[in-house]
Coordinates of C-alpha atoms and ligand atoms in Angstrom, one line a residue:
M1 CA 76.4 152.9 107.8
S2 CA 80.4 152.8 107.9
E3 CA 82.6 155.3 106.6
P4 CA 84.6 155.2 103.4
Y5 CA 88.1 153.4 104.2
E6 CA 91.1 152.0 102.3
L7 CA 93.3 148.8 102.9
D8 CA 97.1 148.6 102.6
V9 CA 98.6 145.6 101.4
L10 CA 102.1 144.4 102.4
N11 CA 104.3 142.3 100.9
P12 CA 105.1 139.8 103.8
A13 CA 108.8 139.1 102.7
T14 CA 109.5 142.7 103.5
E15 CA 106.7 144.4 105.5
E16 CA 106.4 147.2 102.9
V17 CA 103.3 148.5 101.6
V18 CA 102.7 147.4 97.7
A19 CA 99.3 148.9 97.2
T20 CA 96.2 150.5 98.9
V21 CA 93.0 149.3 97.5
P22 CA 89.4 150.6 98.3
G23 CA 87.5 149.1 101.1
A24 CA 83.9 148.4 100.6
T25 CA 80.8 149.5 102.8
P26 CA 77.6 148.2 103.2
A27 CA 76.3 150.5 100.9
D28 CA 78.7 149.6 98.2
V29 CA 77.8 146.0 98.9
D30 CA 74.0 146.7 98.3
A31 CA 75.0 148.6 95.1
A32 CA 77.0 145.3 93.9
V33 CA 74.1 143.3 94.8
A34 CA 71.5 144.8 92.7
R35 CA 73.9 145.2 89.8
A36 CA 74.8 141.3 90.3
A37 CA 71.0 140.4 90.4
A38 CA 70.4 142.6 87.0
A39 CA 73.1 140.7 85.2
Q40 CA 72.3 137.3 86.9
R41 CA 68.9 137.4 85.1
V42 CA 70.5 138.0 81.7
W43 CA 73.3 135.5 82.1
S44 CA 71.1 132.6 83.2
A45 CA 68.7 133.3 80.1
A46 CA 71.7 133.0 77.7
A47 CA 72.6 129.5 75.8
P48 CA 74.1 127.1 77.9
A49 CA 76.8 127.1 74.7
D50 CA 77.3 130.8 74.8
R51 CA 77.9 130.7 78.5
A52 CA 80.4 127.9 78.1
R53 CA 82.2 129.6 75.6
V54 CA 82.6 133.0 77.7
L55 CA 84.0 130.9 80.4
R56 CA 86.5 129.1 78.2
R57 CA 87.5 132.5 77.1
F58 CA 87.9 133.6 80.3
A59 CA 90.2 130.7 81.2
A60 CA 92.4 131.5 78.1
V61 CA 92.8 135.2 79.3
V62 CA 93.7 133.9 82.7
D63 CA 96.0 131.5 80.9
G64 CA 97.7 134.5 79.2
H65 CA 98.3 136.2 82.7
I66 CA 99.9 133.1 84.5
G67 CA 102.9 135.2 85.2
E68 CA 101.3 138.3 85.9
L69 CA 98.8 136.9 88.6
A70 CA 101.8 134.8 89.9
A71 CA 104.0 137.9 90.4
L72 CA 101.3 139.4 92.3
E73 CA 100.5 136.9 94.2
V74 CA 104.3 136.5 95.2
R75 CA 104.2 140.3 96.4
E76 CA 100.7 140.4 98.4
A77 CA 100.8 136.7 100.1
G78 CA 104.8 135.7 99.8
H79 CA 103.9 132.6 98.0
T80 CA 106.8 130.9 96.1
V81 CA 106.9 131.8 92.4
G82 CA 106.4 128.3 91.7
N83 CA 103.2 127.7 93.8
A84 CA 102.0 130.9 92.8
R85 CA 102.0 130.0 89.0
W86 CA 100.5 126.8 89.8
E87 CA 97.9 128.5 91.6
A88 CA 96.8 130.8 88.8
G89 CA 97.1 127.8 86.4
N90 CA 94.5 126.3 88.6
V91 CA 92.0 129.1 88.0
R92 CA 92.4 128.6 84.5
D93 CA 91.7 125.0 84.9
L94 CA 88.9 125.5 87.1
L95 CA 87.0 127.7 84.7
D96 CA 87.6 125.0 81.9
Y97 CA 86.4 122.3 83.6
A98 CA 82.8 124.2 84.9
A99 CA 82.4 125.4 81.3
G100 CA 82.4 121.9 80.6
G101 CA 79.6 121.4 82.8
V102 CA 77.6 124.0 81.5
E103 CA 75.6 121.9 78.6
R104 CA 75.8 119.0 81.0
L105 CA 73.9 120.4 84.0
N106 CA 70.7 117.8 83.6
G107 CA 67.8 117.3 85.7
R108 CA 66.2 113.7 86.0
Q109 CA 63.1 111.9 84.8
I110 CA 61.4 110.3 87.5
P111 CA 58.9 107.3 87.0
V112 CA 55.5 108.7 88.4
P113 CA 51.9 107.3 87.6
G114 CA 49.5 109.3 85.7
G115 CA 52.3 111.7 84.1
L116 CA 55.6 112.7 83.3
D117 CA 57.8 114.0 86.5
I118 CA 60.8 115.9 86.1
T119 CA 63.4 117.9 87.9
I120 CA 64.9 121.3 86.6
L121 CA 68.1 122.7 88.1
E122 CA 67.5 126.4 88.6
P123 CA 70.4 128.7 89.5
L124 CA 70.2 130.2 92.9
G125 CA 70.8 133.9 92.0
V126 CA 73.5 136.1 93.3
I127 CA 76.4 134.0 95.3
G128 CA 78.6 135.8 97.9
V129 CA 82.0 133.8 98.0
I130 CA 84.0 135.1 101.1
A131 CA 87.9 133.8 100.5
P132 CA 90.7 133.6 102.7
W133 CA 94.2 134.8 102.4
N134 CA 95.8 131.6 102.3
F135 CA 95.3 130.5 98.6
P136 CA 93.7 133.8 97.3
M137 CA 93.2 132.6 93.6
P138 CA 92.1 128.8 93.8
I139 CA 89.7 129.3 96.4
A140 CA 88.1 132.2 95.1
A141 CA 87.7 130.3 91.8
W142 CA 86.4 127.0 93.4
G143 CA 83.1 129.0 94.5
T144 CA 83.2 131.4 91.6
A145 CA 83.7 129.2 88.4
P146 CA 81.0 126.7 89.0
A147 CA 78.2 129.1 90.3
L148 CA 79.0 131.1 87.2
A149 CA 78.7 128.0 85.0
A150 CA 75.5 126.9 86.6
G151 CA 74.0 130.4 85.7
N152 CA 74.7 132.5 88.7
A153 CA 75.9 135.8 89.5
V154 CA 79.1 136.1 91.9
I155 CA 80.4 138.8 94.3
L156 CA 83.7 137.7 95.8
K157 CA 85.3 139.3 98.7
P158 CA 88.9 138.5 99.2
A159 CA 90.7 138.7 102.6
E160 CA 92.1 142.0 103.7
T161 CA 95.6 141.1 103.3
T162 CA 95.3 139.7 99.6
P163 CA 92.8 141.6 97.3
L164 CA 95.3 142.0 94.5
T165 CA 95.1 139.0 92.3
A166 CA 91.0 138.8 92.8
L167 CA 90.9 142.8 91.7
R168 CA 92.8 141.6 88.7
L169 CA 90.6 138.4 87.9
A170 CA 87.8 140.6 87.8
E171 CA 89.3 143.1 85.4
L172 CA 90.3 139.8 83.1
A173 CA 86.8 138.5 83.3
L174 CA 85.7 141.6 81.4
E175 CA 88.3 141.4 78.9
A176 CA 87.3 137.9 78.1
G177 CA 83.8 139.3 77.6
L178 CA 82.2 138.2 80.8
P179 CA 79.0 140.2 81.0
E180 CA 79.4 143.5 83.4
H181 CA 78.6 143.2 86.9
L182 CA 78.3 139.3 86.7
F183 CA 81.3 138.6 88.6
Q184 CA 82.5 141.7 91.1
V185 CA 85.2 141.9 93.3
L186 CA 84.9 143.9 96.6
S187 CA 87.5 144.4 98.4
G188 CA 87.3 145.0 102.0
R189 CA 87.0 144.3 105.8
G190 CA 85.4 141.1 106.7
D191 CA 83.6 142.7 109.8
I192 CA 82.0 145.5 107.5
A193 CA 81.7 144.1 103.7
G194 CA 82.0 140.3 104.4
D195 CA 79.3 140.7 107.1
A196 CA 77.3 142.9 104.7
L197 CA 77.2 140.2 102.4
V198 CA 76.2 137.5 104.5
R199 CA 73.3 139.5 105.9
H200 CA 72.3 140.9 102.5
P201 CA 68.7 139.2 101.6
G202 CA 69.4 139.6 98.0
V203 CA 72.5 137.1 98.3
A204 CA 71.3 133.6 98.1
K205 CA 74.2 131.7 99.1
I206 CA 77.7 132.2 100.8
V207 CA 80.5 130.1 99.9
F208 CA 83.2 130.7 103.0
T209 CA 86.4 129.5 103.5
G210 CA 88.5 130.6 106.5
S211 CA 88.5 130.2 110.3
T212 CA 86.1 128.0 112.2
R213 CA 85.1 131.0 114.2
T214 CA 84.2 133.1 111.7
G215 CA 82.6 130.2 110.0
K216 CA 80.4 129.4 112.7
Q217 CA 79.3 133.2 112.9
I218 CA 78.4 133.2 109.2
M219 CA 76.4 129.8 109.8
S220 CA 74.6 131.4 112.3
L221 CA 73.4 134.7 110.4
C222 CA 72.7 132.5 107.4
A223 CA 70.2 130.3 109.4
G224 CA 68.4 133.5 110.4
Q225 CA 67.5 133.7 106.5
V226 CA 67.7 130.1 105.7
K227 CA 70.5 130.9 103.4
R228 CA 72.2 128.3 101.8
V229 CA 76.0 127.9 103.0
T230 CA 79.2 126.1 102.5
L231 CA 81.9 126.1 104.9
E232 CA 85.5 125.2 104.4
L233 CA 87.2 125.5 107.9
G234 CA 90.3 124.6 109.3
G235 CA 92.0 121.1 109.9
K236 CA 94.7 119.4 111.9
S237 CA 95.2 116.5 109.8
P238 CA 97.1 113.1 110.7
N239 CA 99.9 111.9 108.6
I240 CA 99.8 108.3 109.9
V241 CA 103.0 106.2 109.2
F242 CA 102.8 102.3 110.0
A243 CA 106.1 100.4 110.5
D244 CA 105.4 98.4 107.3
A245 CA 105.6 101.7 105.1
D246 CA 108.4 102.5 102.5
L247 CA 110.0 104.7 105.3
E248 CA 112.4 106.6 102.9
K249 CA 109.2 107.5 100.7
A250 CA 107.0 108.5 104.1
V251 CA 110.1 110.8 105.4
A252 CA 110.8 112.3 102.1
A253 CA 107.3 113.4 101.3
A254 CA 106.5 114.6 105.4
P255 CA 108.3 117.8 105.0
M256 CA 106.2 119.3 102.2
S257 CA 102.9 118.0 103.5
F258 CA 103.3 120.7 106.4
L259 CA 105.7 123.3 105.1
D260 CA 104.0 123.8 101.5
N261 CA 102.6 127.5 101.5
S262 CA 104.6 128.1 105.1
G263 CA 102.1 125.8 106.4
Q264 CA 99.0 127.8 105.9
D265 CA 97.0 125.3 104.3
C266 CA 93.9 123.9 105.8
C267 CA 95.3 120.4 104.6
A268 CA 98.4 120.5 106.1
R269 CA 99.4 117.3 107.6
T270 CA 100.7 118.7 111.0
R271 CA 100.0 115.6 113.3
I272 CA 102.8 113.2 112.0
L273 CA 101.6 109.8 113.9
V274 CA 104.3 107.0 113.6
Q275 CA 104.2 103.5 114.7
R276 CA 106.7 103.3 118.0
S277 CA 108.9 100.5 116.5
V278 CA 110.0 103.3 113.5
H279 CA 109.5 106.0 115.5
D280 CA 113.2 106.8 116.3
R281 CA 114.3 106.0 112.8
F282 CA 111.7 108.0 111.3
L283 CA 113.1 111.1 113.1
E284 CA 116.8 110.4 112.3
L285 CA 115.7 110.6 108.7
L286 CA 113.3 113.4 109.1
A287 CA 116.1 115.8 110.6
P288 CA 118.0 116.4 107.7
A289 CA 115.1 116.7 105.1
I290 CA 113.8 119.3 107.6
E291 CA 116.7 121.2 107.9
S292 CA 117.4 121.2 104.4
V293 CA 114.2 123.2 103.6
V294 CA 115.2 126.3 101.5
V295 CA 113.3 129.1 103.2
G296 CA 113.8 132.6 101.9
D297 CA 112.9 135.1 99.0
P298 CA 109.7 133.8 97.6
A299 CA 110.7 135.4 94.0
D300 CA 113.4 132.8 93.8
E301 CA 112.8 129.9 92.0
R302 CA 114.8 127.4 94.5
T303 CA 112.8 128.7 97.4
Q304 CA 110.4 126.3 99.1
M305 CA 109.1 128.1 101.6
G306 CA 108.3 131.6 102.0
P307 CA 107.1 134.1 104.9
L308 CA 104.0 133.9 106.9
I309 CA 100.9 136.3 105.6
S310 CA 101.5 138.6 108.5
K311 CA 102.7 139.8 112.0
S312 CA 99.5 138.8 113.5
Q313 CA 99.7 135.4 111.9
L314 CA 103.7 135.2 113.0
E315 CA 102.5 135.8 116.6
K316 CA 100.1 133.4 116.8
V317 CA 102.6 130.7 115.4
R318 CA 105.2 131.6 117.9
S319 CA 102.8 131.4 120.5
Y320 CA 102.5 127.4 120.2
V321 CA 106.4 127.1 120.1
P322 CA 108.3 128.2 123.2
D323 CA 111.9 128.7 122.4
D324 CA 112.9 125.7 124.8
A325 CA 110.7 123.3 122.7
Q326 CA 112.2 120.0 122.1
A327 CA 112.2 120.1 118.5
I328 CA 114.0 119.9 115.0
R329 CA 114.3 123.3 113.4
G330 CA 115.2 124.5 110.0
S331 CA 116.3 127.8 109.1
A332 CA 114.7 131.2 108.3
P333 CA 116.0 134.5 107.4
A334 CA 116.5 137.4 109.9
G335 CA 115.5 140.9 109.3
P336 CA 112.1 142.6 108.1
G337 CA 109.5 140.1 106.9
F338 CA 107.0 137.6 108.7
W339 CA 109.7 134.6 109.2
F340 CA 109.2 131.4 111.3
P341 CA 111.5 128.2 110.5
P342 CA 110.2 124.9 109.8
T343 CA 109.7 123.2 113.1
V344 CA 108.7 119.6 114.0
L345 CA 107.7 119.4 117.7
T346 CA 109.1 116.1 119.3
G347 CA 108.1 114.5 122.8
V348 CA 104.7 116.6 123.0
D349 CA 101.4 115.7 124.6
P350 CA 99.0 114.4 122.2
A351 CA 96.2 116.6 124.2
C352 CA 98.4 119.7 124.2
P353 CA 97.2 122.9 122.1
A354 CA 100.0 122.4 119.4
A355 CA 98.9 118.8 119.0
T356 CA 95.2 119.5 118.4
E357 CA 94.7 123.0 117.5
E358 CA 95.4 124.5 113.9
I359 CA 98.4 126.6 113.9
F360 CA 98.6 127.7 110.5
G361 CA 102.2 127.8 110.5
P362 CA 105.2 126.0 109.5
V363 CA 105.1 123.5 112.5
A364 CA 104.4 119.8 113.0
A365 CA 103.9 117.4 116.0
V366 CA 105.4 113.8 116.0
L367 CA 103.6 111.5 117.9
P368 CA 104.1 107.6 118.3
F369 CA 101.4 105.2 118.6
D370 CA 101.2 101.3 119.1
D371 CA 99.0 99.4 116.7
E372 CA 96.4 100.6 114.6
A373 CA 93.4 101.2 116.9
D374 CA 96.0 103.4 118.5
A375 CA 96.4 105.2 115.3
I376 CA 92.8 105.4 114.5
R377 CA 92.3 106.8 117.8
L378 CA 94.9 109.6 117.7
A379 CA 93.9 110.5 113.9
N380 CA 90.3 111.1 115.4
A381 CA 91.2 112.7 118.5
T382 CA 90.4 116.2 117.3
D383 CA 87.4 118.6 116.4
Y384 CA 88.8 118.8 112.8
G385 CA 88.4 116.4 110.1
L386 CA 89.3 117.9 106.6
S387 CA 92.1 115.6 105.4
G388 CA 94.8 112.6 106.2
S389 CA 97.5 110.7 104.8
I390 CA 98.0 107.1 105.6
W391 CA 101.4 105.3 104.8
T392 CA 101.5 101.4 104.4
R393 CA 102.3 98.5 102.2
D394 CA 99.0 96.4 103.5
V395 CA 96.0 97.3 101.1
G396 CA 93.6 96.0 103.6
R397 CA 95.1 98.0 106.2
A398 CA 94.9 101.1 104.1
L399 CA 91.2 100.7 103.4
R400 CA 90.3 99.8 106.9
V401 CA 92.3 103.1 108.2
S402 CA 90.4 105.0 105.4
G403 CA 87.1 103.9 106.7
A404 CA 87.9 104.8 110.2
V405 CA 89.3 108.3 109.9
S406 CA 86.8 110.7 110.1
A407 CA 88.0 113.0 107.5
G408 CA 86.6 114.1 104.0
N409 CA 89.9 113.7 102.0
L410 CA 92.4 110.7 102.7
S411 CA 95.4 110.0 100.5
V412 CA 97.0 106.6 100.7
N413 CA 101.1 106.7 100.1
S414 CA 100.8 110.3 98.9
H415 CA 99.8 113.9 100.4
S416 CA 97.4 114.7 97.7
S417 CA 93.9 116.6 98.8
V418 CA 93.1 118.5 96.4
R419 CA 92.0 118.4 92.7
Y420 CA 89.5 120.5 91.1
W421 CA 87.8 117.3 89.5
T422 CA 87.4 115.4 92.7
P423 CA 85.0 116.5 95.6
F424 CA 86.5 118.2 98.6
G425 CA 85.3 119.2 101.8
G426 CA 85.5 118.4 106.0
Y427 CA 83.9 116.4 108.4
K428 CA 83.2 117.5 112.2
S429 CA 84.3 121.1 112.6
S430 CA 86.5 121.1 109.3
G431 CA 83.1 122.3 107.6
L432 CA 79.6 121.9 105.7
G433 CA 79.2 120.7 102.1
R434 CA 81.6 119.8 99.3
E435 CA 83.4 122.0 96.6
L436 CA 84.8 120.6 93.3
G437 CA 84.4 117.8 91.6
P438 CA 81.7 116.1 89.3
D439 CA 78.8 117.8 91.6
A440 CA 80.2 121.4 92.0
L441 CA 77.8 123.3 89.5
T442 CA 74.8 121.4 91.3
A443 CA 75.5 123.0 94.5
F444 CA 74.8 126.2 92.8
T445 CA 71.2 125.1 91.6
E446 CA 67.8 124.8 93.5
T447 CA 66.0 121.6 92.3
K448 CA 62.5 122.1 91.3
N449 CA 60.2 119.0 90.8
V450 CA 57.6 119.5 88.1
F451 CA 54.9 117.1 87.8
I452 CA 53.0 116.9 84.3
S453 CA 49.8 114.8 84.5
T454 CA 49.1 112.9 81.2
E455 CA 45.2 112.5 82.2
A456 CA 42.8 113.0 79.2
Ligands
NAD1 P1 89.0 134.8 108.7 O1 88.2 133.5 109.1 O2 88.6 135.7 109.9 O3 89.0 135.3 107.5 C1 88.5 134.6 106.2 C2 87.5 135.6 105.8 O4 86.7 135.8 106.3 C3 88.0 137.0 105.0 O5 88.0 137.2 103.8 C4 87.7 138.1 105.9 O6 87.7 139.4 105.7 C5 86.4 137.1 105.9 N1 85.6 137.8 107.4 C6 86.2 137.8 108.7 N2 85.3 138.2 109.4 C7 84.2 137.8 108.9 C8 82.6 138.3 109.1 N3 82.4 138.9 110.6 N4 82.0 138.1 108.4 C9 82.2 137.8 107.1 N5 83.4 137.8 106.6 C10 84.4 137.8 107.4 O7 90.5 134.1 108.9 P2 91.7 135.0 109.4 O8 91.4 135.9 110.8 O9 92.1 135.7 108.3 O10 92.7 133.9 110.1 C11 92.5 133.4 111.5 C12 92.8 132.0 111.7 O11 92.1 131.0 110.4 C13 94.2 131.6 110.7 O12 95.3 131.5 111.8 C14 93.9 130.1 110.4 O13 93.8 129.1 111.7 C15 92.4 129.9 110.1 N6 92.4 130.1 108.6 C16 92.1 129.0 108.1 C17 92.0 129.1 106.6 C18 91.2 127.5 105.8 O14 91.4 127.3 104.4 N7 90.7 127.0 106.2 C19 92.2 130.0 105.6 C20 92.8 131.1 106.5 C21 92.6 131.3 107.5

């Protein structure tokens, strides 16, 4: 049993402590699960239209607090204010979308001789959502909104560094009329509160987003209880640029495809694969685009990139980029804060760690390729398989390469990966299961098959 503890929350742009929050102990997790289980029984018995109405009210209350939530995210995570507003809006949209599914969560009727066969989708019970620090609000909502809509209770454990928006969302839920204890937020350490949630027999499913290392550990603990688990892990996504692409457009889109959120994005296109015949021209155009990215105060509307989340993340990113590395480099503020400039490594060995491992910072590597087969080989030369982009004017090639790249979320002539109404998830070591999209609610149900004999 661990002692009571607290967590300091730092502003990553200034290194100042902006808040201190309580840390949940295993005993706190125990108590929260018992409260959640009781609330869930009442919630799942309520009329679907009533549950949907409460979730829509929650969405409306979040909508009324977008500015406040965004300001909190700027302070605790260093997100640019424009991104932070979008993230709070994403929570609202997810709640609305999930609310629309409550009355549409249908079972099936299957032809079976001698009677009637139906499937019933039952809620799982108490869901544990373990969220990371890179997108604290959206990722918390990806699990929470559909789980609630499907009739479950949720206990959310935000990351140590970014608990503030999650804690505020729990208050807003109560303000919106969500039943007490149905959605609880426990701030705390991963190895204490997160671990207790994973091990708790009263938690039916864990939705985890974070590192592959922690994800594997959680999966093996879940296996011991045959607990349901969804894993959204890392990525090392390719941005494949063929010689026949609209090169200006591909170059213009490349910087923010790996610099958004300071590169702390599991879908970041950090391996820029460029067909050899246009490689030099691509770099010539890319250099000024990288150098002109505005890095600085995340609260300033003009800023495109803020700091990294923490000192340890900064040290990790630095370890991949030696001072004498051949690279295109942008700018970053000096002084306090966890700053790293936009960096594109050129002339790197495709097998080196910077080209194969997830850095989770504003660093990409450009790698030349010869032809379509070579591009596919390079794109798949990683343990990850989350996202990727294909730039070409040839529709047949776009479809062939989309089919051949082992990744869950691909885009052609764009870098879009995540929409709340389309499925999202990884191949290979990037994860297990899918979130979002039309089946999001079903992932929080158990299917029961019932056969009713009609024999006289
Ligand atoms: P992490 O995986 O350790 O943390 C993610 C979440 O898991 C946090 O809420 C944390 O408290 C919790 N957690 C940690 N250990 C746990 C345990 N034993 N049991 C239950 N919960 C636990 O990630 P991190 O240490 O914050 O970051 C390390 C690296 O992970 C980053 O550098 C980056 O490469 C990667 N990462 C990926 C994503 C993603 O979206 N895929 C998000 C965050 C971090």
